[in-house]
Amino acid sequence: MSNIKVIIMDVDGTLTNSKKVITEKTKNALIKSQKAGAILVLASGRPTSGLINFARELKMDENNGFLVSFNGSKVIDCQTNEVLFNETMSIEEGQAVLEHMKNFDVKPMIDKGDYMYVNDVFNNQIKYKGKPFNIIQYEARGDKFKLCETDDLAAFADYPLNKILTAGEPKYLEANYKKMMEPFKDTLNCMFTADFYFEFTAKGIDKAKALDSVLIPMGYKKEEMIAFGDGHNDASMVKYAGIGVAMANAVDDLKSIADEVTLSNEEDGIAYTLGKYIKDIDI
């Protein structure tokens, strides 16, 4: 095997294809990589609940894998379910964001336990690529949440939040995101995670910080890591890892900082690249 000991992957648009599934070729490559001695890390904007099934499918719970969720706000050991890193916004910060979002045509979503909370479960559509898109159903189903509504999310959020997700039509978010983040630009991390998602996390939180906080104390080195991503929120980990790989379907900004550009998420880009670095993986 090469000196790759840690394989880090974003999920949506990277590990999974457009149907939100891991193809057999990519799955087999990742299972073989673990047999060869590497550990897997899923690093996503998703909450932890939206990663667990993928981790089990890849046998990460049997092979010392890790889940980096909420864009790096939380890290969990797949085998023990131990929380290794957790950095939330303060209650006051979360409530201030949710209060400010009342000024915009966006749909904020927050989680608590098994539930995702929204203002109105029936006000759930945005127009995306010319078609109606039930964004609340998409998020709740993808992350295995039950749905609940509350009239005032800001008043309800009397607990520390790992992340505040806002959804809106891409053109609207592009035109308004600077106003959305203006009061928080120096105190929180504010970023696009898709063209219809704009998110808030604690200051200094990103995927690279989570990796650095957990993996380095365990004895892993950056040079032993390979990271795959496709979005703006993958930039920190693609720069951080010894080998940073952008998918062919990645945003241009990510491709410009990556060490390599591989095939797309529809073409088993992860398996293709791992085949170059790890023996016994067929491509």
PDB file of C-alpha atoms in Angstrom:
ATOM      1  CA  MET A   1       0.000   0.000   0.000  1.00  0.00           C
ATOM      2  CA  SER A   2       1.004   3.612  -0.500  1.00  0.00           C
ATOM      3  CA  ASN A   3       1.467   5.870   2.512  1.00  0.00           C
ATOM      4  CA  ILE A   4      -2.219   6.863   2.452  1.00  0.00           C
ATOM      5  CA  LYS A   5      -3.674   6.084   5.864  1.00  0.00           C
ATOM      6  CA  VAL A   6      -6.722   8.366   5.913  1.00  0.00           C
ATOM      7  CA  ILE A   7      -9.312   8.761   3.126  1.00  0.00           C
ATOM      8  CA  ILE A   8     -11.567  11.786   3.705  1.00  0.00           C
ATOM      9  CA  MET A   9     -14.691  12.316   1.626  1.00  0.00           C
ATOM     10  CA  ASP A  10     -17.489  14.783   1.319  1.00  0.00           C
ATOM     11  CA  VAL A  11     -20.798  12.954   0.739  1.00  0.00           C
ATOM     12  CA  ASP A  12     -23.223  14.763  -1.581  1.00  0.00           C
ATOM     13  CA  GLY A  13     -21.719  15.283  -5.021  1.00  0.00           C
ATOM     14  CA  THR A  14     -18.571  13.393  -4.045  1.00  0.00           C
ATOM     15  CA  LEU A  15     -19.136   9.997  -2.434  1.00  0.00           C
ATOM     16  CA  THR A  16     -22.689   9.612  -3.729  1.00  0.00           C
ATOM     17  CA  ASN A  17     -24.052   9.985  -7.239  1.00  0.00           C
ATOM     18  CA  SER A  18     -27.054  12.077  -8.271  1.00  0.00           C
ATOM     19  CA  LYS A  19     -29.389   9.400  -6.862  1.00  0.00           C
ATOM     20  CA  LYS A  20     -27.716   9.811  -3.440  1.00  0.00           C
ATOM     21  CA  VAL A  21     -26.282   6.300  -3.512  1.00  0.00           C
ATOM     22  CA  ILE A  22     -22.739   4.949  -3.341  1.00  0.00           C
ATOM     23  CA  THR A  23     -22.040   2.931  -6.479  1.00  0.00           C
ATOM     24  CA  GLU A  24     -20.736  -0.628  -6.148  1.00  0.00           C
ATOM     25  CA  LYS A  25     -17.391   0.279  -7.696  1.00  0.00           C
ATOM     26  CA  THR A  26     -16.743   3.095  -5.233  1.00  0.00           C
ATOM     27  CA  LYS A  27     -18.015   1.032  -2.299  1.00  0.00           C
ATOM     28  CA  ASN A  28     -15.741  -1.881  -3.169  1.00  0.00           C
ATOM     29  CA  ALA A  29     -12.727   0.411  -3.559  1.00  0.00           C
ATOM     30  CA  LEU A  30     -13.337   1.928  -0.122  1.00  0.00           C
ATOM     31  CA  ILE A  31     -13.863  -1.419   1.596  1.00  0.00           C
ATOM     32  CA  LYS A  32     -10.655  -2.725  -0.002  1.00  0.00           C
ATOM     33  CA  SER A  33      -8.816   0.421   1.115  1.00  0.00           C
ATOM     34  CA  GLN A  34      -9.790  -0.318   4.718  1.00  0.00           C
ATOM     35  CA  LYS A  35      -8.567  -3.892   4.364  1.00  0.00           C
ATOM     36  CA  ALA A  36      -5.291  -2.425   3.131  1.00  0.00           C
ATOM     37  CA  GLY A  37      -4.992  -0.421   6.357  1.00  0.00           C
ATOM     38  CA  ALA A  38      -6.595   2.959   5.642  1.00  0.00           C
ATOM     39  CA  ILE A  39      -9.354   4.521   7.732  1.00  0.00           C
ATOM     40  CA  LEU A  40     -12.313   6.364   6.214  1.00  0.00           C
ATOM     41  CA  VAL A  41     -13.683   9.752   7.247  1.00  0.00           C
ATOM     42  CA  LEU A  42     -16.990  11.151   5.990  1.00  0.00           C
ATOM     43  CA  ALA A  43     -16.833  14.946   6.219  1.00  0.00           C
ATOM     44  CA  SER A  44     -20.104  16.649   5.356  1.00  0.00           C
ATOM     45  CA  GLY A  45     -22.373  19.585   6.005  1.00  0.00           C
ATOM     46  CA  ARG A  46     -24.996  16.986   6.893  1.00  0.00           C
ATOM     47  CA  PRO A  47     -25.930  16.306  10.506  1.00  0.00           C
ATOM     48  CA  THR A  48     -24.601  13.081  11.997  1.00  0.00           C
ATOM     49  CA  SER A  49     -27.931  11.316  11.439  1.00  0.00           C
ATOM     50  CA  GLY A  50     -27.541  11.818   7.685  1.00  0.00           C
ATOM     51  CA  LEU A  51     -24.164  10.030   7.637  1.00  0.00           C
ATOM     52  CA  ILE A  52     -24.703   6.927   9.764  1.00  0.00           C
ATOM     53  CA  ASN A  53     -26.261   4.712   7.063  1.00  0.00           C
ATOM     54  CA  PHE A  54     -23.465   5.509   4.611  1.00  0.00           C
ATOM     55  CA  ALA A  55     -20.883   4.698   7.294  1.00  0.00           C
ATOM     56  CA  ARG A  56     -22.490   1.306   7.951  1.00  0.00           C
ATOM     57  CA  GLU A  57     -22.680   0.577   4.235  1.00  0.00           C
ATOM     58  CA  LEU A  58     -18.925   1.178   4.006  1.00  0.00           C
ATOM     59  CA  LYS A  59     -18.268  -0.914   7.158  1.00  0.00           C
ATOM     60  CA  MET A  60     -16.724   2.114   8.862  1.00  0.00           C
ATOM     61  CA  ASP A  61     -18.205   0.981  12.171  1.00  0.00           C
ATOM     62  CA  GLU A  62     -15.996  -2.125  11.920  1.00  0.00           C
ATOM     63  CA  ASN A  63     -12.869  -0.305  10.772  1.00  0.00           C
ATOM     64  CA  ASN A  64     -12.305   2.687  13.065  1.00  0.00           C
ATOM     65  CA  GLY A  65     -13.963   5.244  10.797  1.00  0.00           C
ATOM     66  CA  PHE A  66     -14.967   8.789  11.769  1.00  0.00           C
ATOM     67  CA  LEU A  67     -17.883  11.071  10.972  1.00  0.00           C
ATOM     68  CA  VAL A  68     -17.280  14.801  10.620  1.00  0.00           C
ATOM     69  CA  SER A  69     -20.735  16.399  10.549  1.00  0.00           C
ATOM     70  CA  PHE A  70     -22.261  19.897  10.496  1.00  0.00           C
ATOM     71  CA  ASN A  71     -19.394  21.191   8.321  1.00  0.00           C
ATOM     72  CA  GLY A  72     -16.814  20.284  10.939  1.00  0.00           C
ATOM     73  CA  SER A  73     -18.696  21.275  14.082  1.00  0.00           C
ATOM     74  CA  LYS A  74     -18.857  17.690  15.389  1.00  0.00           C
ATOM     75  CA  VAL A  75     -16.744  14.522  15.093  1.00  0.00           C
ATOM     76  CA  ILE A  76     -17.912  11.051  16.122  1.00  0.00           C
ATOM     77  CA  ASP A  77     -16.086   7.722  16.323  1.00  0.00           C
ATOM     78  CA  CYS A  78     -18.121   5.256  14.219  1.00  0.00           C
ATOM     79  CA  GLN A  79     -17.200   2.265  16.347  1.00  0.00           C
ATOM     80  CA  THR A  80     -17.853   3.664  19.808  1.00  0.00           C
ATOM     81  CA  ASN A  81     -20.261   6.529  18.949  1.00  0.00           C
ATOM     82  CA  GLU A  82     -18.058   8.672  21.197  1.00  0.00           C
ATOM     83  CA  VAL A  83     -18.162  12.414  20.482  1.00  0.00           C
ATOM     84  CA  LEU A  84     -14.526  13.419  19.925  1.00  0.00           C
ATOM     85  CA  PHE A  85     -15.072  17.081  19.001  1.00  0.00           C
ATOM     86  CA  ASN A  86     -18.079  19.346  19.361  1.00  0.00           C
ATOM     87  CA  GLU A  87     -18.098  23.104  18.904  1.00  0.00           C
ATOM     88  CA  THR A  88     -21.455  24.845  18.765  1.00  0.00           C
ATOM     89  CA  MET A  89     -22.622  28.400  18.438  1.00  0.00           C
ATOM     90  CA  SER A  90     -23.675  30.002  21.703  1.00  0.00           C
ATOM     91  CA  ILE A  91     -27.403  30.130  22.411  1.00  0.00           C
ATOM     92  CA  GLU A  92     -27.302  33.905  21.905  1.00  0.00           C
ATOM     93  CA  GLU A  93     -25.539  33.582  18.537  1.00  0.00           C
ATOM     94  CA  GLY A  94     -28.006  31.004  17.257  1.00  0.00           C
ATOM     95  CA  GLN A  95     -31.007  33.050  18.325  1.00  0.00           C
ATOM     96  CA  ALA A  96     -29.570  36.203  16.755  1.00  0.00           C
ATOM     97  CA  VAL A  97     -29.107  34.447  13.392  1.00  0.00           C
ATOM     98  CA  LEU A  98     -32.632  33.031  13.446  1.00  0.00           C
ATOM     99  CA  GLU A  99     -34.056  36.444  14.378  1.00  0.00           C
ATOM    100  CA  HIS A 100     -32.145  38.078  11.513  1.00  0.00           C
ATOM    101  CA  MET A 101     -33.354  35.438   9.026  1.00  0.00           C
ATOM    102  CA  LYS A 102     -36.930  36.694   9.542  1.00  0.00           C
ATOM    103  CA  ASN A 103     -35.936  39.579   7.249  1.00  0.00           C
ATOM    104  CA  PHE A 104     -35.275  37.278   4.275  1.00  0.00           C
ATOM    105  CA  ASP A 105     -37.190  34.954   1.983  1.00  0.00           C
ATOM    106  CA  VAL A 106     -35.421  31.843   3.233  1.00  0.00           C
ATOM    107  CA  LYS A 107     -36.439  28.686   5.043  1.00  0.00           C
ATOM    108  CA  PRO A 108     -34.332  28.178   8.198  1.00  0.00           C
ATOM    109  CA  MET A 109     -33.975  24.639   9.555  1.00  0.00           C
ATOM    110  CA  ILE A 110     -32.486  23.495  12.864  1.00  0.00           C
ATOM    111  CA  ASP A 111     -32.268  20.088  14.487  1.00  0.00           C
ATOM    112  CA  LYS A 112     -32.909  18.783  17.983  1.00  0.00           C
ATOM    113  CA  GLY A 113     -32.794  15.090  18.756  1.00  0.00           C
ATOM    114  CA  ASP A 114     -34.624  13.111  16.088  1.00  0.00           C
ATOM    115  CA  TYR A 115     -36.432  16.192  14.762  1.00  0.00           C
ATOM    116  CA  MET A 116     -35.810  18.944  12.278  1.00  0.00           C
ATOM    117  CA  TYR A 117     -37.660  22.134  13.197  1.00  0.00           C
ATOM    118  CA  VAL A 118     -39.027  24.640  10.679  1.00  0.00           C
ATOM    119  CA  ASN A 119     -41.497  27.519  10.846  1.00  0.00           C
ATOM    120  CA  ASP A 120     -44.061  25.964   8.511  1.00  0.00           C
ATOM    121  CA  VAL A 121     -43.929  22.416   7.147  1.00  0.00           C
ATOM    122  CA  PHE A 122     -46.295  23.409   4.338  1.00  0.00           C
ATOM    123  CA  ASN A 123     -44.191  26.371   3.203  1.00  0.00           C
ATOM    124  CA  ASN A 124     -41.658  23.952   1.809  1.00  0.00           C
ATOM    125  CA  GLN A 125     -41.085  24.752  -1.879  1.00  0.00           C
ATOM    126  CA  ILE A 126     -38.454  26.658  -3.750  1.00  0.00           C
ATOM    127  CA  LYS A 127     -38.080  26.868  -7.493  1.00  0.00           C
ATOM    128  CA  TYR A 128     -34.936  25.001  -8.534  1.00  0.00           C
ATOM    129  CA  LYS A 129     -33.805  24.561 -12.122  1.00  0.00           C
ATOM    130  CA  GLY A 130     -37.215  25.765 -13.264  1.00  0.00           C
ATOM    131  CA  LYS A 131     -39.225  23.270 -11.213  1.00  0.00           C
ATOM    132  CA  PRO A 132     -40.902  23.254  -7.778  1.00  0.00           C
ATOM    133  CA  PHE A 133     -38.630  21.553  -5.229  1.00  0.00           C
ATOM    134  CA  ASN A 134     -39.802  20.486  -1.754  1.00  0.00           C
ATOM    135  CA  ILE A 135     -36.634  21.519   0.037  1.00  0.00           C
ATOM    136  CA  ILE A 136     -37.876  20.695   3.541  1.00  0.00           C
ATOM    137  CA  GLN A 137     -38.828  17.154   2.564  1.00  0.00           C
ATOM    138  CA  TYR A 138     -35.482  16.765   0.771  1.00  0.00           C
ATOM    139  CA  GLU A 139     -33.511  17.801   3.845  1.00  0.00           C
ATOM    140  CA  ALA A 140     -35.601  15.914   6.412  1.00  0.00           C
ATOM    141  CA  ARG A 141     -35.676  12.657   4.437  1.00  0.00           C
ATOM    142  CA  GLY A 142     -32.003  12.816   3.480  1.00  0.00           C
ATOM    143  CA  ASP A 143     -30.913  13.283   7.073  1.00  0.00           C
ATOM    144  CA  LYS A 144     -33.413  10.859   8.632  1.00  0.00           C
ATOM    145  CA  PHE A 145     -35.256  13.508  10.639  1.00  0.00           C
ATOM    146  CA  LYS A 146     -38.893  13.630  11.653  1.00  0.00           C
ATOM    147  CA  LEU A 147     -40.427  17.045  11.014  1.00  0.00           C
ATOM    148  CA  CYS A 148     -41.817  19.502  13.520  1.00  0.00           C
ATOM    149  CA  GLU A 149     -42.857  23.116  13.208  1.00  0.00           C
ATOM    150  CA  THR A 150     -42.660  25.997  15.644  1.00  0.00           C
ATOM    151  CA  ASP A 151     -43.949  29.506  15.075  1.00  0.00           C
ATOM    152  CA  ASP A 152     -40.756  31.208  16.224  1.00  0.00           C
ATOM    153  CA  LEU A 153     -37.504  29.328  15.667  1.00  0.00           C
ATOM    154  CA  ALA A 154     -35.478  32.053  17.370  1.00  0.00           C
ATOM    155  CA  ALA A 155     -37.477  31.744  20.593  1.00  0.00           C
ATOM    156  CA  PHE A 156     -37.471  27.943  20.371  1.00  0.00           C
ATOM    157  CA  ALA A 157     -33.664  27.657  19.987  1.00  0.00           C
ATOM    158  CA  ASP A 158     -32.803  27.939  23.685  1.00  0.00           C
ATOM    159  CA  TYR A 159     -29.997  25.394  23.299  1.00  0.00           C
ATOM    160  CA  PRO A 160     -26.602  25.490  21.518  1.00  0.00           C
ATOM    161  CA  LEU A 161     -26.800  24.755  17.788  1.00  0.00           C
ATOM    162  CA  ASN A 162     -24.117  23.030  15.720  1.00  0.00           C
ATOM    163  CA  LYS A 163     -25.504  24.571  12.560  1.00  0.00           C
ATOM    164  CA  ILE A 164     -28.273  26.747  11.170  1.00  0.00           C
ATOM    165  CA  LEU A 165     -29.278  25.803   7.640  1.00  0.00           C
ATOM    166  CA  THR A 166     -31.154  28.257   5.445  1.00  0.00           C
ATOM    167  CA  ALA A 167     -32.616  27.258   2.096  1.00  0.00           C
ATOM    168  CA  GLY A 168     -33.690  29.561  -0.688  1.00  0.00           C
ATOM    169  CA  GLU A 169     -33.819  29.979  -4.431  1.00  0.00           C
ATOM    170  CA  PRO A 170     -30.249  30.222  -5.781  1.00  0.00           C
ATOM    171  CA  LYS A 171     -30.668  33.633  -7.425  1.00  0.00           C
ATOM    172  CA  TYR A 172     -32.199  35.067  -4.261  1.00  0.00           C
ATOM    173  CA  LEU A 173     -29.407  33.702  -2.050  1.00  0.00           C
ATOM    174  CA  GLU A 174     -26.753  34.992  -4.415  1.00  0.00           C
ATOM    175  CA  ALA A 175     -28.310  38.456  -4.299  1.00  0.00           C
ATOM    176  CA  ASN A 176     -28.860  38.511  -0.528  1.00  0.00           C
ATOM    177  CA  TYR A 177     -26.273  36.330   1.232  1.00  0.00           C
ATOM    178  CA  LYS A 178     -24.028  39.296   2.083  1.00  0.00           C
ATOM    179  CA  LYS A 179     -26.902  40.999   3.907  1.00  0.00           C
ATOM    180  CA  MET A 180     -27.770  37.698   5.597  1.00  0.00           C
ATOM    181  CA  MET A 181     -24.258  37.298   6.974  1.00  0.00           C
ATOM    182  CA  GLU A 182     -23.425  40.974   7.596  1.00  0.00           C
ATOM    183  CA  PRO A 183     -24.115  41.039  11.383  1.00  0.00           C
ATOM    184  CA  PHE A 184     -22.186  37.773  11.850  1.00  0.00           C
ATOM    185  CA  LYS A 185     -19.326  37.991   9.364  1.00  0.00           C
ATOM    186  CA  ASP A 186     -16.737  38.513  12.128  1.00  0.00           C
ATOM    187  CA  THR A 187     -18.231  36.201  14.754  1.00  0.00           C
ATOM    188  CA  LEU A 188     -19.500  33.124  12.871  1.00  0.00           C
ATOM    189  CA  ASN A 189     -18.659  31.009   9.843  1.00  0.00           C
ATOM    190  CA  CYS A 190     -21.156  31.768   7.075  1.00  0.00           C
ATOM    191  CA  MET A 191     -21.011  29.827   3.814  1.00  0.00           C
ATOM    192  CA  PHE A 192     -22.740  28.300   0.813  1.00  0.00           C
ATOM    193  CA  THR A 193     -22.871  24.500   0.898  1.00  0.00           C
ATOM    194  CA  ALA A 194     -25.003  24.279  -2.264  1.00  0.00           C
ATOM    195  CA  ASP A 195     -26.451  26.960  -4.491  1.00  0.00           C
ATOM    196  CA  PHE A 196     -29.738  26.624  -2.555  1.00  0.00           C
ATOM    197  CA  TYR A 197     -28.174  26.330   0.944  1.00  0.00           C
ATOM    198  CA  PHE A 198     -26.472  28.988   3.058  1.00  0.00           C
ATOM    199  CA  GLU A 199     -25.275  27.918   6.515  1.00  0.00           C
ATOM    200  CA  PHE A 200     -24.021  29.318   9.802  1.00  0.00           C
ATOM    201  CA  THR A 201     -21.627  27.562  12.216  1.00  0.00           C
ATOM    202  CA  ALA A 202     -19.323  28.661  15.041  1.00  0.00           C
ATOM    203  CA  LYS A 203     -16.375  30.901  14.188  1.00  0.00           C
ATOM    204  CA  GLY A 204     -13.312  29.060  12.917  1.00  0.00           C
ATOM    205  CA  ILE A 205     -15.248  25.854  12.293  1.00  0.00           C
ATOM    206  CA  ASP A 206     -14.564  24.012   9.064  1.00  0.00           C
ATOM    207  CA  LYS A 207     -13.750  20.502   7.981  1.00  0.00           C
ATOM    208  CA  ALA A 208      -9.972  21.010   8.247  1.00  0.00           C
ATOM    209  CA  LYS A 209     -10.158  22.190  11.855  1.00  0.00           C
ATOM    210  CA  ALA A 210     -12.181  19.115  12.794  1.00  0.00           C
ATOM    211  CA  LEU A 211      -9.659  16.819  11.117  1.00  0.00           C
ATOM    212  CA  ASP A 212      -6.734  18.599  12.732  1.00  0.00           C
ATOM    213  CA  SER A 213      -8.342  18.492  16.180  1.00  0.00           C
ATOM    214  CA  VAL A 214      -9.005  14.745  16.095  1.00  0.00           C
ATOM    215  CA  LEU A 215      -6.596  13.008  13.714  1.00  0.00           C
ATOM    216  CA  ILE A 216      -3.295  14.735  14.535  1.00  0.00           C
ATOM    217  CA  PRO A 217      -3.429  13.853  18.266  1.00  0.00           C
ATOM    218  CA  MET A 218      -4.010  10.235  17.203  1.00  0.00           C
ATOM    219  CA  GLY A 219      -0.693  10.250  15.365  1.00  0.00           C
ATOM    220  CA  TYR A 220      -1.868  10.669  11.775  1.00  0.00           C
ATOM    221  CA  LYS A 221       0.002  13.110   9.553  1.00  0.00           C
ATOM    222  CA  LYS A 222      -1.376  15.417   6.864  1.00  0.00           C
ATOM    223  CA  GLU A 223       0.913  13.770   4.308  1.00  0.00           C
ATOM    224  CA  GLU A 224      -0.902  10.468   4.951  1.00  0.00           C
ATOM    225  CA  MET A 225      -4.319  11.928   4.116  1.00  0.00           C
ATOM    226  CA  ILE A 226      -6.212  12.192   0.830  1.00  0.00           C
ATOM    227  CA  ALA A 227      -9.372  14.317   0.699  1.00  0.00           C
ATOM    228  CA  PHE A 228     -12.122  14.376  -1.953  1.00  0.00           C
ATOM    229  CA  GLY A 229     -14.688  17.144  -2.390  1.00  0.00           C
ATOM    230  CA  ASP A 230     -16.882  19.084  -4.792  1.00  0.00           C
ATOM    231  CA  GLY A 231     -18.135  22.198  -2.994  1.00  0.00           C
ATOM    232  CA  HIS A 232     -17.006  25.477  -1.456  1.00  0.00           C
ATOM    233  CA  ASN A 233     -17.219  23.984   2.040  1.00  0.00           C
ATOM    234  CA  ASP A 234     -14.661  21.313   1.020  1.00  0.00           C
ATOM    235  CA  ALA A 235     -11.917  23.850   0.330  1.00  0.00           C
ATOM    236  CA  SER A 236     -10.378  23.758   3.802  1.00  0.00           C
ATOM    237  CA  MET A 237      -9.928  19.967   3.862  1.00  0.00           C
ATOM    238  CA  VAL A 238      -8.777  19.730   0.239  1.00  0.00           C
ATOM    239  CA  LYS A 239      -6.053  22.268   1.055  1.00  0.00           C
ATOM    240  CA  TYR A 240      -5.295  20.553   4.386  1.00  0.00           C
ATOM    241  CA  ALA A 241      -4.750  16.977   3.220  1.00  0.00           C
ATOM    242  CA  GLY A 242      -1.478  15.808   1.699  1.00  0.00           C
ATOM    243  CA  ILE A 243      -3.389  15.055  -1.498  1.00  0.00           C
ATOM    244  CA  GLY A 244      -6.428  17.234  -2.171  1.00  0.00           C
ATOM    245  CA  VAL A 245      -8.724  15.997  -4.925  1.00  0.00           C
ATOM    246  CA  ALA A 246     -11.593  17.846  -6.599  1.00  0.00           C
ATOM    247  CA  MET A 247     -14.282  15.916  -8.441  1.00  0.00           C
ATOM    248  CA  ALA A 248     -14.839  16.736 -12.120  1.00  0.00           C
ATOM    249  CA  ASN A 249     -18.250  18.100 -11.078  1.00  0.00           C
ATOM    250  CA  ALA A 250     -16.709  20.373  -8.410  1.00  0.00           C
ATOM    251  CA  VAL A 251     -17.044  24.140  -8.340  1.00  0.00           C
ATOM    252  CA  ASP A 252     -14.235  25.908 -10.184  1.00  0.00           C
ATOM    253  CA  ASP A 253     -12.868  27.495  -6.997  1.00  0.00           C
ATOM    254  CA  LEU A 254     -12.198  24.040  -5.563  1.00  0.00           C
ATOM    255  CA  LYS A 255     -10.586  22.746  -8.738  1.00  0.00           C
ATOM    256  CA  SER A 256      -8.218  25.720  -8.702  1.00  0.00           C
ATOM    257  CA  ILE A 257      -6.782  24.811  -5.261  1.00  0.00           C
ATOM    258  CA  ALA A 258      -6.825  21.007  -5.573  1.00  0.00           C
ATOM    259  CA  ASP A 259      -3.717  18.934  -6.238  1.00  0.00           C
ATOM    260  CA  GLU A 260      -5.710  16.804  -8.670  1.00  0.00           C
ATOM    261  CA  VAL A 261      -9.045  16.745 -10.465  1.00  0.00           C
ATOM    262  CA  THR A 262     -10.539  13.275 -10.790  1.00  0.00           C
ATOM    263  CA  LEU A 263     -13.585  11.892 -12.610  1.00  0.00           C
ATOM    264  CA  SER A 264     -17.065  12.993 -11.532  1.00  0.00           C
ATOM    265  CA  ASN A 265     -19.228  11.483  -8.801  1.00  0.00           C
ATOM    266  CA  GLU A 266     -21.190   9.748 -11.588  1.00  0.00           C
ATOM    267  CA  GLU A 267     -17.997   8.141 -12.912  1.00  0.00           C
ATOM    268  CA  ASP A 268     -16.542   6.691  -9.692  1.00  0.00           C
ATOM    269  CA  GLY A 269     -13.946   9.430  -9.322  1.00  0.00           C
ATOM    270  CA  ILE A 270     -12.986   8.307  -5.807  1.00  0.00           C
ATOM    271  CA  ALA A 271     -12.392   4.702  -6.896  1.00  0.00           C
ATOM    272  CA  TYR A 272     -10.425   5.869  -9.934  1.00  0.00           C
ATOM    273  CA  THR A 273      -8.029   7.978  -7.867  1.00  0.00           C
ATOM    274  CA  LEU A 274      -7.615   5.427  -5.079  1.00  0.00           C
ATOM    275  CA  GLY A 275      -6.691   2.881  -7.745  1.00  0.00           C
ATOM    276  CA  LYS A 276      -3.641   5.005  -8.539  1.00  0.00           C
ATOM    277  CA  TYR A 277      -2.453   5.169  -4.953  1.00  0.00           C
ATOM    278  CA  ILE A 278      -3.476   1.919  -3.261  1.00  0.00           C
ATOM    279  CA  LYS A 279      -2.525  -1.534  -4.521  1.00  0.00           C
ATOM    280  CA  ASP A 280      -5.167  -4.190  -5.137  1.00  0.00           C
ATOM    281  CA  ILE A 281      -7.894  -1.718  -6.073  1.00  0.00           C
ATOM    282  CA  ASP A 282      -9.146  -2.313  -9.590  1.00  0.00           C
ATOM    283  CA  ILE A 283     -10.115   0.733 -11.650  1.00  0.00           C
TER     284      ILE A 283
END
